[in-house]
Amino acid sequence: MDLKDLYRDVILDHNRQPRNFGHLDAPDGRAEGHNPLCGDQLSVFVRMAGERVEDIRFEGKGCAISTASASLMTEAVKGKDRAAIRELFERVHALLTRADAPADITLGKLAALSGVREFPARVKCASLCWHTLNAALEHGSATISTE
Ligand code: FES
């Protein structure tokens, strides 16, 4: 399966059946992210165990790419600590924005997001959840806009 097929299949799958969709009661961190270009927004909730994300959920209304990206992100970060999540975000961000970013098979299903590079207007769709998670981890409670 080439990356284009992977991109299509992973986005479709995670948009149809988003993982970790919903909210967490009494979260340690939560943030609202807003994409002003389209009006879409999503909320990210985290429960921490020390430095580690013990549980995470997201909810909101967004396009297929933003929903799938948030679903993939929750799967990828659950159980990781802040430092590992920061490092993962750097790699995903490079994948989304740099045409010369090498294929990184260690990213697993997240590698499918490199397909977004062909549609620059959609990069914000895919990165909205990550900026929102960063805000939840840094501030405990925050509202951000990706502008
Ligand atoms: Fe709104 Fe993608 S079109 S987040």
mmCIF file with all atom_site columns, C-alpha atoms and ligand atoms in Angstrom:
data_model
loop_
_atom_site.group_PDB
_atom_site.id
_atom_site.type_symbol
_atom_site.label_atom_id
_atom_site.label_alt_id
_atom_site.label_comp_id
_atom_site.label_asym_id
_atom_site.label_entity_id
_atom_site.label_seq_id
_atom_site.pdbx_PDB_ins_code
_atom_site.Cartn_x
_atom_site.Cartn_y
_atom_site.Cartn_z
_atom_site.occupancy
_atom_site.B_iso_or_equiv
_atom_site.pdbx_formal_charge
_atom_site.auth_seq_id
_atom_site.auth_comp_id
_atom_site.auth_asym_id
_atom_site.auth_atom_id
_atom_site.pdbx_PDB_model_num
ATOM   1   C  CA  . MET A 1 1   ? 0.000   0.000  0.000  1.00 0.00 ? 1   MET A CA  1
ATOM   2   C  CA  . ASP A 1 2   ? 1.508   3.361  -0.941 1.00 0.00 ? 2   ASP A CA  1
ATOM   3   C  CA  . LEU A 1 3   ? 1.297   6.482  1.201  1.00 0.00 ? 3   LEU A CA  1
ATOM   4   C  CA  . LYS A 1 4   ? -1.609  7.932  -0.807 1.00 0.00 ? 4   LYS A CA  1
ATOM   5   C  CA  . ASP A 1 5   ? -3.757  4.849  -0.166 1.00 0.00 ? 5   ASP A CA  1
ATOM   6   C  CA  . LEU A 1 6   ? -2.672  4.839  3.454  1.00 0.00 ? 6   LEU A CA  1
ATOM   7   C  CA  . TYR A 1 7   ? -3.608  8.509  3.746  1.00 0.00 ? 7   TYR A CA  1
ATOM   8   C  CA  . ARG A 1 8   ? -7.068  7.944  2.299  1.00 0.00 ? 8   ARG A CA  1
ATOM   9   C  CA  . ASP A 1 9   ? -7.765  4.803  4.319  1.00 0.00 ? 9   ASP A CA  1
ATOM   10  C  CA  . VAL A 1 10  ? -6.499  6.132  7.643  1.00 0.00 ? 10  VAL A CA  1
ATOM   11  C  CA  . ILE A 1 11  ? -8.323  9.461  7.313  1.00 0.00 ? 11  ILE A CA  1
ATOM   12  C  CA  . LEU A 1 12  ? -11.578 7.709  6.339  1.00 0.00 ? 12  LEU A CA  1
ATOM   13  C  CA  . ASP A 1 13  ? -11.297 5.166  9.142  1.00 0.00 ? 13  ASP A CA  1
ATOM   14  C  CA  . HIS A 1 14  ? -10.501 7.667  11.898 1.00 0.00 ? 14  HIS A CA  1
ATOM   15  C  CA  . ASN A 1 15  ? -13.104 10.145 10.663 1.00 0.00 ? 15  ASN A CA  1
ATOM   16  C  CA  . ARG A 1 16  ? -15.839 7.503  10.616 1.00 0.00 ? 16  ARG A CA  1
ATOM   17  C  CA  . GLN A 1 17  ? -14.869 5.988  13.951 1.00 0.00 ? 17  GLN A CA  1
ATOM   18  C  CA  . PRO A 1 18  ? -12.891 8.529  15.925 1.00 0.00 ? 18  PRO A CA  1
ATOM   19  C  CA  . ARG A 1 19  ? -10.964 6.953  18.802 1.00 0.00 ? 19  ARG A CA  1
ATOM   20  C  CA  . ASN A 1 20  ? -11.142 8.513  22.267 1.00 0.00 ? 20  ASN A CA  1
ATOM   21  C  CA  . PHE A 1 21  ? -14.044 10.741 21.253 1.00 0.00 ? 21  PHE A CA  1
ATOM   22  C  CA  . GLY A 1 22  ? -15.961 12.324 24.127 1.00 0.00 ? 22  GLY A CA  1
ATOM   23  C  CA  . HIS A 1 23  ? -15.056 14.237 27.239 1.00 0.00 ? 23  HIS A CA  1
ATOM   24  C  CA  . LEU A 1 24  ? -13.334 13.494 30.544 1.00 0.00 ? 24  LEU A CA  1
ATOM   25  C  CA  . ASP A 1 25  ? -14.864 14.483 33.847 1.00 0.00 ? 25  ASP A CA  1
ATOM   26  C  CA  . ALA A 1 26  ? -12.605 16.633 36.048 1.00 0.00 ? 26  ALA A CA  1
ATOM   27  C  CA  . PRO A 1 27  ? -9.655  16.635 33.636 1.00 0.00 ? 27  PRO A CA  1
ATOM   28  C  CA  . ASP A 1 28  ? -6.241  17.931 34.733 1.00 0.00 ? 28  ASP A CA  1
ATOM   29  C  CA  . GLY A 1 29  ? -6.031  19.918 31.516 1.00 0.00 ? 29  GLY A CA  1
ATOM   30  C  CA  . ARG A 1 30  ? -8.450  21.026 28.843 1.00 0.00 ? 30  ARG A CA  1
ATOM   31  C  CA  . ALA A 1 31  ? -8.286  23.415 25.937 1.00 0.00 ? 31  ALA A CA  1
ATOM   32  C  CA  . GLU A 1 32  ? -10.542 24.646 23.182 1.00 0.00 ? 32  GLU A CA  1
ATOM   33  C  CA  . GLY A 1 33  ? -8.981  25.002 19.762 1.00 0.00 ? 33  GLY A CA  1
ATOM   34  C  CA  . HIS A 1 34  ? -10.512 27.092 17.027 1.00 0.00 ? 34  HIS A CA  1
ATOM   35  C  CA  . ASN A 1 35  ? -9.669  27.283 13.350 1.00 0.00 ? 35  ASN A CA  1
ATOM   36  C  CA  . PRO A 1 36  ? -10.771 30.782 12.319 1.00 0.00 ? 36  PRO A CA  1
ATOM   37  C  CA  . LEU A 1 37  ? -10.489 29.939 8.621  1.00 0.00 ? 37  LEU A CA  1
ATOM   38  C  CA  . CYS A 1 38  ? -13.486 27.603 8.760  1.00 0.00 ? 38  CYS A CA  1
ATOM   39  C  CA  . GLY A 1 39  ? -15.018 28.086 12.212 1.00 0.00 ? 39  GLY A CA  1
ATOM   40  C  CA  . ASP A 1 40  ? -14.332 24.499 13.254 1.00 0.00 ? 40  ASP A CA  1
ATOM   41  C  CA  . GLN A 1 41  ? -13.443 23.874 16.869 1.00 0.00 ? 41  GLN A CA  1
ATOM   42  C  CA  . LEU A 1 42  ? -12.458 21.020 19.085 1.00 0.00 ? 42  LEU A CA  1
ATOM   43  C  CA  . SER A 1 43  ? -11.842 20.416 22.760 1.00 0.00 ? 43  SER A CA  1
ATOM   44  C  CA  . VAL A 1 44  ? -9.068  18.261 24.187 1.00 0.00 ? 44  VAL A CA  1
ATOM   45  C  CA  . PHE A 1 45  ? -9.183  16.837 27.726 1.00 0.00 ? 45  PHE A CA  1
ATOM   46  C  CA  . VAL A 1 46  ? -6.235  15.198 29.492 1.00 0.00 ? 46  VAL A CA  1
ATOM   47  C  CA  . ARG A 1 47  ? -5.814  13.285 32.715 1.00 0.00 ? 47  ARG A CA  1
ATOM   48  C  CA  . MET A 1 48  ? -2.260  13.225 33.971 1.00 0.00 ? 48  MET A CA  1
ATOM   49  C  CA  . ALA A 1 49  ? -0.331  10.744 36.090 1.00 0.00 ? 49  ALA A CA  1
ATOM   50  C  CA  . GLY A 1 50  ? 2.673   12.873 36.989 1.00 0.00 ? 50  GLY A CA  1
ATOM   51  C  CA  . GLU A 1 51  ? 4.273   13.890 33.696 1.00 0.00 ? 51  GLU A CA  1
ATOM   52  C  CA  . ARG A 1 52  ? 2.458   11.213 31.743 1.00 0.00 ? 52  ARG A CA  1
ATOM   53  C  CA  . VAL A 1 53  ? -0.843  11.516 29.866 1.00 0.00 ? 53  VAL A CA  1
ATOM   54  C  CA  . GLU A 1 54  ? -2.865  8.763  31.475 1.00 0.00 ? 54  GLU A CA  1
ATOM   55  C  CA  . ASP A 1 55  ? -6.041  9.409  29.504 1.00 0.00 ? 55  ASP A CA  1
ATOM   56  C  CA  . ILE A 1 56  ? -7.138  11.757 26.744 1.00 0.00 ? 56  ILE A CA  1
ATOM   57  C  CA  . ARG A 1 57  ? -10.378 12.549 24.918 1.00 0.00 ? 57  ARG A CA  1
ATOM   58  C  CA  . PHE A 1 58  ? -11.466 15.028 22.307 1.00 0.00 ? 58  PHE A CA  1
ATOM   59  C  CA  . GLU A 1 59  ? -14.771 16.292 21.008 1.00 0.00 ? 59  GLU A CA  1
ATOM   60  C  CA  . GLY A 1 60  ? -15.989 18.940 18.643 1.00 0.00 ? 60  GLY A CA  1
ATOM   61  C  CA  . LYS A 1 61  ? -17.044 19.639 15.137 1.00 0.00 ? 61  LYS A CA  1
ATOM   62  C  CA  . GLY A 1 62  ? -14.499 19.519 12.392 1.00 0.00 ? 62  GLY A CA  1
ATOM   63  C  CA  . CYS A 1 63  ? -13.689 18.340 8.912  1.00 0.00 ? 63  CYS A CA  1
ATOM   64  C  CA  . ALA A 1 64  ? -12.576 14.796 8.177  1.00 0.00 ? 64  ALA A CA  1
ATOM   65  C  CA  . ILE A 1 65  ? -8.885  15.705 8.404  1.00 0.00 ? 65  ILE A CA  1
ATOM   66  C  CA  . SER A 1 66  ? -9.164  17.504 11.744 1.00 0.00 ? 66  SER A CA  1
ATOM   67  C  CA  . THR A 1 67  ? -11.265 14.699 13.238 1.00 0.00 ? 67  THR A CA  1
ATOM   68  C  CA  . ALA A 1 68  ? -8.983  11.959 11.944 1.00 0.00 ? 68  ALA A CA  1
ATOM   69  C  CA  . SER A 1 69  ? -5.871  13.847 13.032 1.00 0.00 ? 69  SER A CA  1
ATOM   70  C  CA  . ALA A 1 70  ? -7.258  14.312 16.558 1.00 0.00 ? 70  ALA A CA  1
ATOM   71  C  CA  . SER A 1 71  ? -8.200  10.637 16.734 1.00 0.00 ? 71  SER A CA  1
ATOM   72  C  CA  . LEU A 1 72  ? -4.715  9.564  15.602 1.00 0.00 ? 72  LEU A CA  1
ATOM   73  C  CA  . MET A 1 73  ? -3.117  11.988 18.039 1.00 0.00 ? 73  MET A CA  1
ATOM   74  C  CA  . THR A 1 74  ? -5.022  10.649 21.039 1.00 0.00 ? 74  THR A CA  1
ATOM   75  C  CA  . GLU A 1 75  ? -3.924  7.111  20.214 1.00 0.00 ? 75  GLU A CA  1
ATOM   76  C  CA  . ALA A 1 76  ? -0.328  8.221  19.761 1.00 0.00 ? 76  ALA A CA  1
ATOM   77  C  CA  . VAL A 1 77  ? 0.074   10.286 22.934 1.00 0.00 ? 77  VAL A CA  1
ATOM   78  C  CA  . LYS A 1 78  ? -1.801  8.184  25.478 1.00 0.00 ? 78  LYS A CA  1
ATOM   79  C  CA  . GLY A 1 79  ? 0.725   6.889  27.986 1.00 0.00 ? 79  GLY A CA  1
ATOM   80  C  CA  . LYS A 1 80  ? 3.507   9.238  26.860 1.00 0.00 ? 80  LYS A CA  1
ATOM   81  C  CA  . ASP A 1 81  ? 5.095   11.940 28.989 1.00 0.00 ? 81  ASP A CA  1
ATOM   82  C  CA  . ARG A 1 82  ? 5.278   15.627 28.116 1.00 0.00 ? 82  ARG A CA  1
ATOM   83  C  CA  . ALA A 1 83  ? 8.795   15.456 26.699 1.00 0.00 ? 83  ALA A CA  1
ATOM   84  C  CA  . ALA A 1 84  ? 7.931   12.544 24.398 1.00 0.00 ? 84  ALA A CA  1
ATOM   85  C  CA  . ILE A 1 85  ? 4.767   14.337 23.247 1.00 0.00 ? 85  ILE A CA  1
ATOM   86  C  CA  . ARG A 1 86  ? 6.743   17.505 22.459 1.00 0.00 ? 86  ARG A CA  1
ATOM   87  C  CA  . GLU A 1 87  ? 9.187   15.462 20.413 1.00 0.00 ? 87  GLU A CA  1
ATOM   88  C  CA  . LEU A 1 88  ? 6.357   13.684 18.604 1.00 0.00 ? 88  LEU A CA  1
ATOM   89  C  CA  . PHE A 1 89  ? 4.677   17.006 17.822 1.00 0.00 ? 89  PHE A CA  1
ATOM   90  C  CA  . GLU A 1 90  ? 7.934   18.316 16.261 1.00 0.00 ? 90  GLU A CA  1
ATOM   91  C  CA  . ARG A 1 91  ? 8.098   15.285 14.004 1.00 0.00 ? 91  ARG A CA  1
ATOM   92  C  CA  . VAL A 1 92  ? 4.429   15.499 12.994 1.00 0.00 ? 92  VAL A CA  1
ATOM   93  C  CA  . HIS A 1 93  ? 4.766   19.224 12.344 1.00 0.00 ? 93  HIS A CA  1
ATOM   94  C  CA  . ALA A 1 94  ? 7.766   18.617 10.081 1.00 0.00 ? 94  ALA A CA  1
ATOM   95  C  CA  . LEU A 1 95  ? 5.823   15.911 8.283  1.00 0.00 ? 95  LEU A CA  1
ATOM   96  C  CA  . LEU A 1 96  ? 2.920   18.285 7.660  1.00 0.00 ? 96  LEU A CA  1
ATOM   97  C  CA  . THR A 1 97  ? 4.888   21.315 6.574  1.00 0.00 ? 97  THR A CA  1
ATOM   98  C  CA  . ARG A 1 98  ? 8.214   20.278 5.040  1.00 0.00 ? 98  ARG A CA  1
ATOM   99  C  CA  . ALA A 1 99  ? 8.156   18.801 1.556  1.00 0.00 ? 99  ALA A CA  1
ATOM   100 C  CA  . ASP A 1 100 ? 11.635  17.377 2.163  1.00 0.00 ? 100 ASP A CA  1
ATOM   101 C  CA  . ALA A 1 101 ? 10.716  15.664 5.439  1.00 0.00 ? 101 ALA A CA  1
ATOM   102 C  CA  . PRO A 1 102 ? 11.760  12.037 5.077  1.00 0.00 ? 102 PRO A CA  1
ATOM   103 C  CA  . ALA A 1 103 ? 9.214   9.259  5.404  1.00 0.00 ? 103 ALA A CA  1
ATOM   104 C  CA  . ASP A 1 104 ? 9.314   8.286  9.053  1.00 0.00 ? 104 ASP A CA  1
ATOM   105 C  CA  . ILE A 1 105 ? 7.998   4.781  9.511  1.00 0.00 ? 105 ILE A CA  1
ATOM   106 C  CA  . THR A 1 106 ? 8.434   5.025  13.273 1.00 0.00 ? 106 THR A CA  1
ATOM   107 C  CA  . LEU A 1 107 ? 5.464   7.409  13.272 1.00 0.00 ? 107 LEU A CA  1
ATOM   108 C  CA  . GLY A 1 108 ? 3.192   4.501  12.394 1.00 0.00 ? 108 GLY A CA  1
ATOM   109 C  CA  . LYS A 1 109 ? -0.263  5.570  11.272 1.00 0.00 ? 109 LYS A CA  1
ATOM   110 C  CA  . LEU A 1 110 ? 0.608   9.219  11.918 1.00 0.00 ? 110 LEU A CA  1
ATOM   111 C  CA  . ALA A 1 111 ? 2.867   8.995  8.841  1.00 0.00 ? 111 ALA A CA  1
ATOM   112 C  CA  . ALA A 1 112 ? -0.302  8.952  6.742  1.00 0.00 ? 112 ALA A CA  1
ATOM   113 C  CA  . LEU A 1 113 ? -0.747  12.636 7.611  1.00 0.00 ? 113 LEU A CA  1
ATOM   114 C  CA  . SER A 1 114 ? 2.108   13.482 5.241  1.00 0.00 ? 114 SER A CA  1
ATOM   115 C  CA  . GLY A 1 115 ? -0.589  13.296 2.525  1.00 0.00 ? 115 GLY A CA  1
ATOM   116 C  CA  . VAL A 1 116 ? -1.859  16.634 3.863  1.00 0.00 ? 116 VAL A CA  1
ATOM   117 C  CA  . ARG A 1 117 ? 1.274   18.329 2.458  1.00 0.00 ? 117 ARG A CA  1
ATOM   118 C  CA  . GLU A 1 118 ? -0.303  18.195 -0.978 1.00 0.00 ? 118 GLU A CA  1
ATOM   119 C  CA  . PHE A 1 119 ? -3.109  20.412 0.294  1.00 0.00 ? 119 PHE A CA  1
ATOM   120 C  CA  . PRO A 1 120 ? -1.423  23.323 2.107  1.00 0.00 ? 120 PRO A CA  1
ATOM   121 C  CA  . ALA A 1 121 ? -4.780  24.852 3.056  1.00 0.00 ? 121 ALA A CA  1
ATOM   122 C  CA  . ARG A 1 122 ? -5.482  21.746 5.128  1.00 0.00 ? 122 ARG A CA  1
ATOM   123 C  CA  . VAL A 1 123 ? -2.334  21.824 7.259  1.00 0.00 ? 123 VAL A CA  1
ATOM   124 C  CA  . LYS A 1 124 ? -4.159  23.815 9.914  1.00 0.00 ? 124 LYS A CA  1
ATOM   125 C  CA  . CYS A 1 125 ? -6.908  21.172 9.952  1.00 0.00 ? 125 CYS A CA  1
ATOM   126 C  CA  . ALA A 1 126 ? -4.361  18.505 10.833 1.00 0.00 ? 126 ALA A CA  1
ATOM   127 C  CA  . SER A 1 127 ? -2.388  20.590 13.321 1.00 0.00 ? 127 SER A CA  1
ATOM   128 C  CA  . LEU A 1 128 ? -5.351  22.093 15.229 1.00 0.00 ? 128 LEU A CA  1
ATOM   129 C  CA  . CYS A 1 129 ? -5.579  19.170 17.656 1.00 0.00 ? 129 CYS A CA  1
ATOM   130 C  CA  . TRP A 1 130 ? -1.842  19.265 18.392 1.00 0.00 ? 130 TRP A CA  1
ATOM   131 C  CA  . HIS A 1 131 ? -1.845  22.988 19.189 1.00 0.00 ? 131 HIS A CA  1
ATOM   132 C  CA  . THR A 1 132 ? -4.898  22.413 21.365 1.00 0.00 ? 132 THR A CA  1
ATOM   133 C  CA  . LEU A 1 133 ? -3.217  19.541 23.215 1.00 0.00 ? 133 LEU A CA  1
ATOM   134 C  CA  . ASN A 1 134 ? -0.105  21.679 23.786 1.00 0.00 ? 134 ASN A CA  1
ATOM   135 C  CA  . ALA A 1 135 ? -2.299  24.396 25.301 1.00 0.00 ? 135 ALA A CA  1
ATOM   136 C  CA  . ALA A 1 136 ? -4.032  21.866 27.579 1.00 0.00 ? 136 ALA A CA  1
ATOM   137 C  CA  . LEU A 1 137 ? -0.666  20.514 28.747 1.00 0.00 ? 137 LEU A CA  1
ATOM   138 C  CA  . GLU A 1 138 ? 0.941   23.908 29.264 1.00 0.00 ? 138 GLU A CA  1
ATOM   139 C  CA  . HIS A 1 139 ? -1.864  25.904 30.777 1.00 0.00 ? 139 HIS A CA  1
ATOM   140 C  CA  . GLY A 1 140 ? -4.290  23.412 32.282 1.00 0.00 ? 140 GLY A CA  1
ATOM   141 C  CA  . SER A 1 141 ? -7.143  25.374 30.762 1.00 0.00 ? 141 SER A CA  1
ATOM   142 C  CA  . ALA A 1 142 ? -6.939  27.480 27.626 1.00 0.00 ? 142 ALA A CA  1
ATOM   143 C  CA  . THR A 1 143 ? -8.630  28.628 24.467 1.00 0.00 ? 143 THR A CA  1
ATOM   144 C  CA  . ILE A 1 144 ? -6.510  28.970 21.372 1.00 0.00 ? 144 ILE A CA  1
ATOM   145 C  CA  . SER A 1 145 ? -6.952  30.008 17.799 1.00 0.00 ? 145 SER A CA  1
ATOM   146 C  CA  . THR A 1 146 ? -4.641  28.661 15.101 1.00 0.00 ? 146 THR A CA  1
ATOM   147 C  CA  . GLU A 1 147 ? -4.430  32.008 13.276 1.00 0.00 ? 147 GLU A CA  1
HETATM 148 FE FE1 . FES B 2 .   ? -12.128 23.309 9.442  1.00 0.00 ? 1   FES B FE1 1
HETATM 149 FE FE2 . FES B 2 .   ? -10.565 21.505 8.508  1.00 0.00 ? 1   FES B FE2 1
HETATM 150 S  S1  . FES B 2 .   ? -11.956 22.704 7.349  1.00 0.00 ? 1   FES B S1  1
HETATM 151 S  S2  . FES B 2 .   ? -10.617 22.240 10.528 1.00 0.00 ? 1   FES B S2  1
#
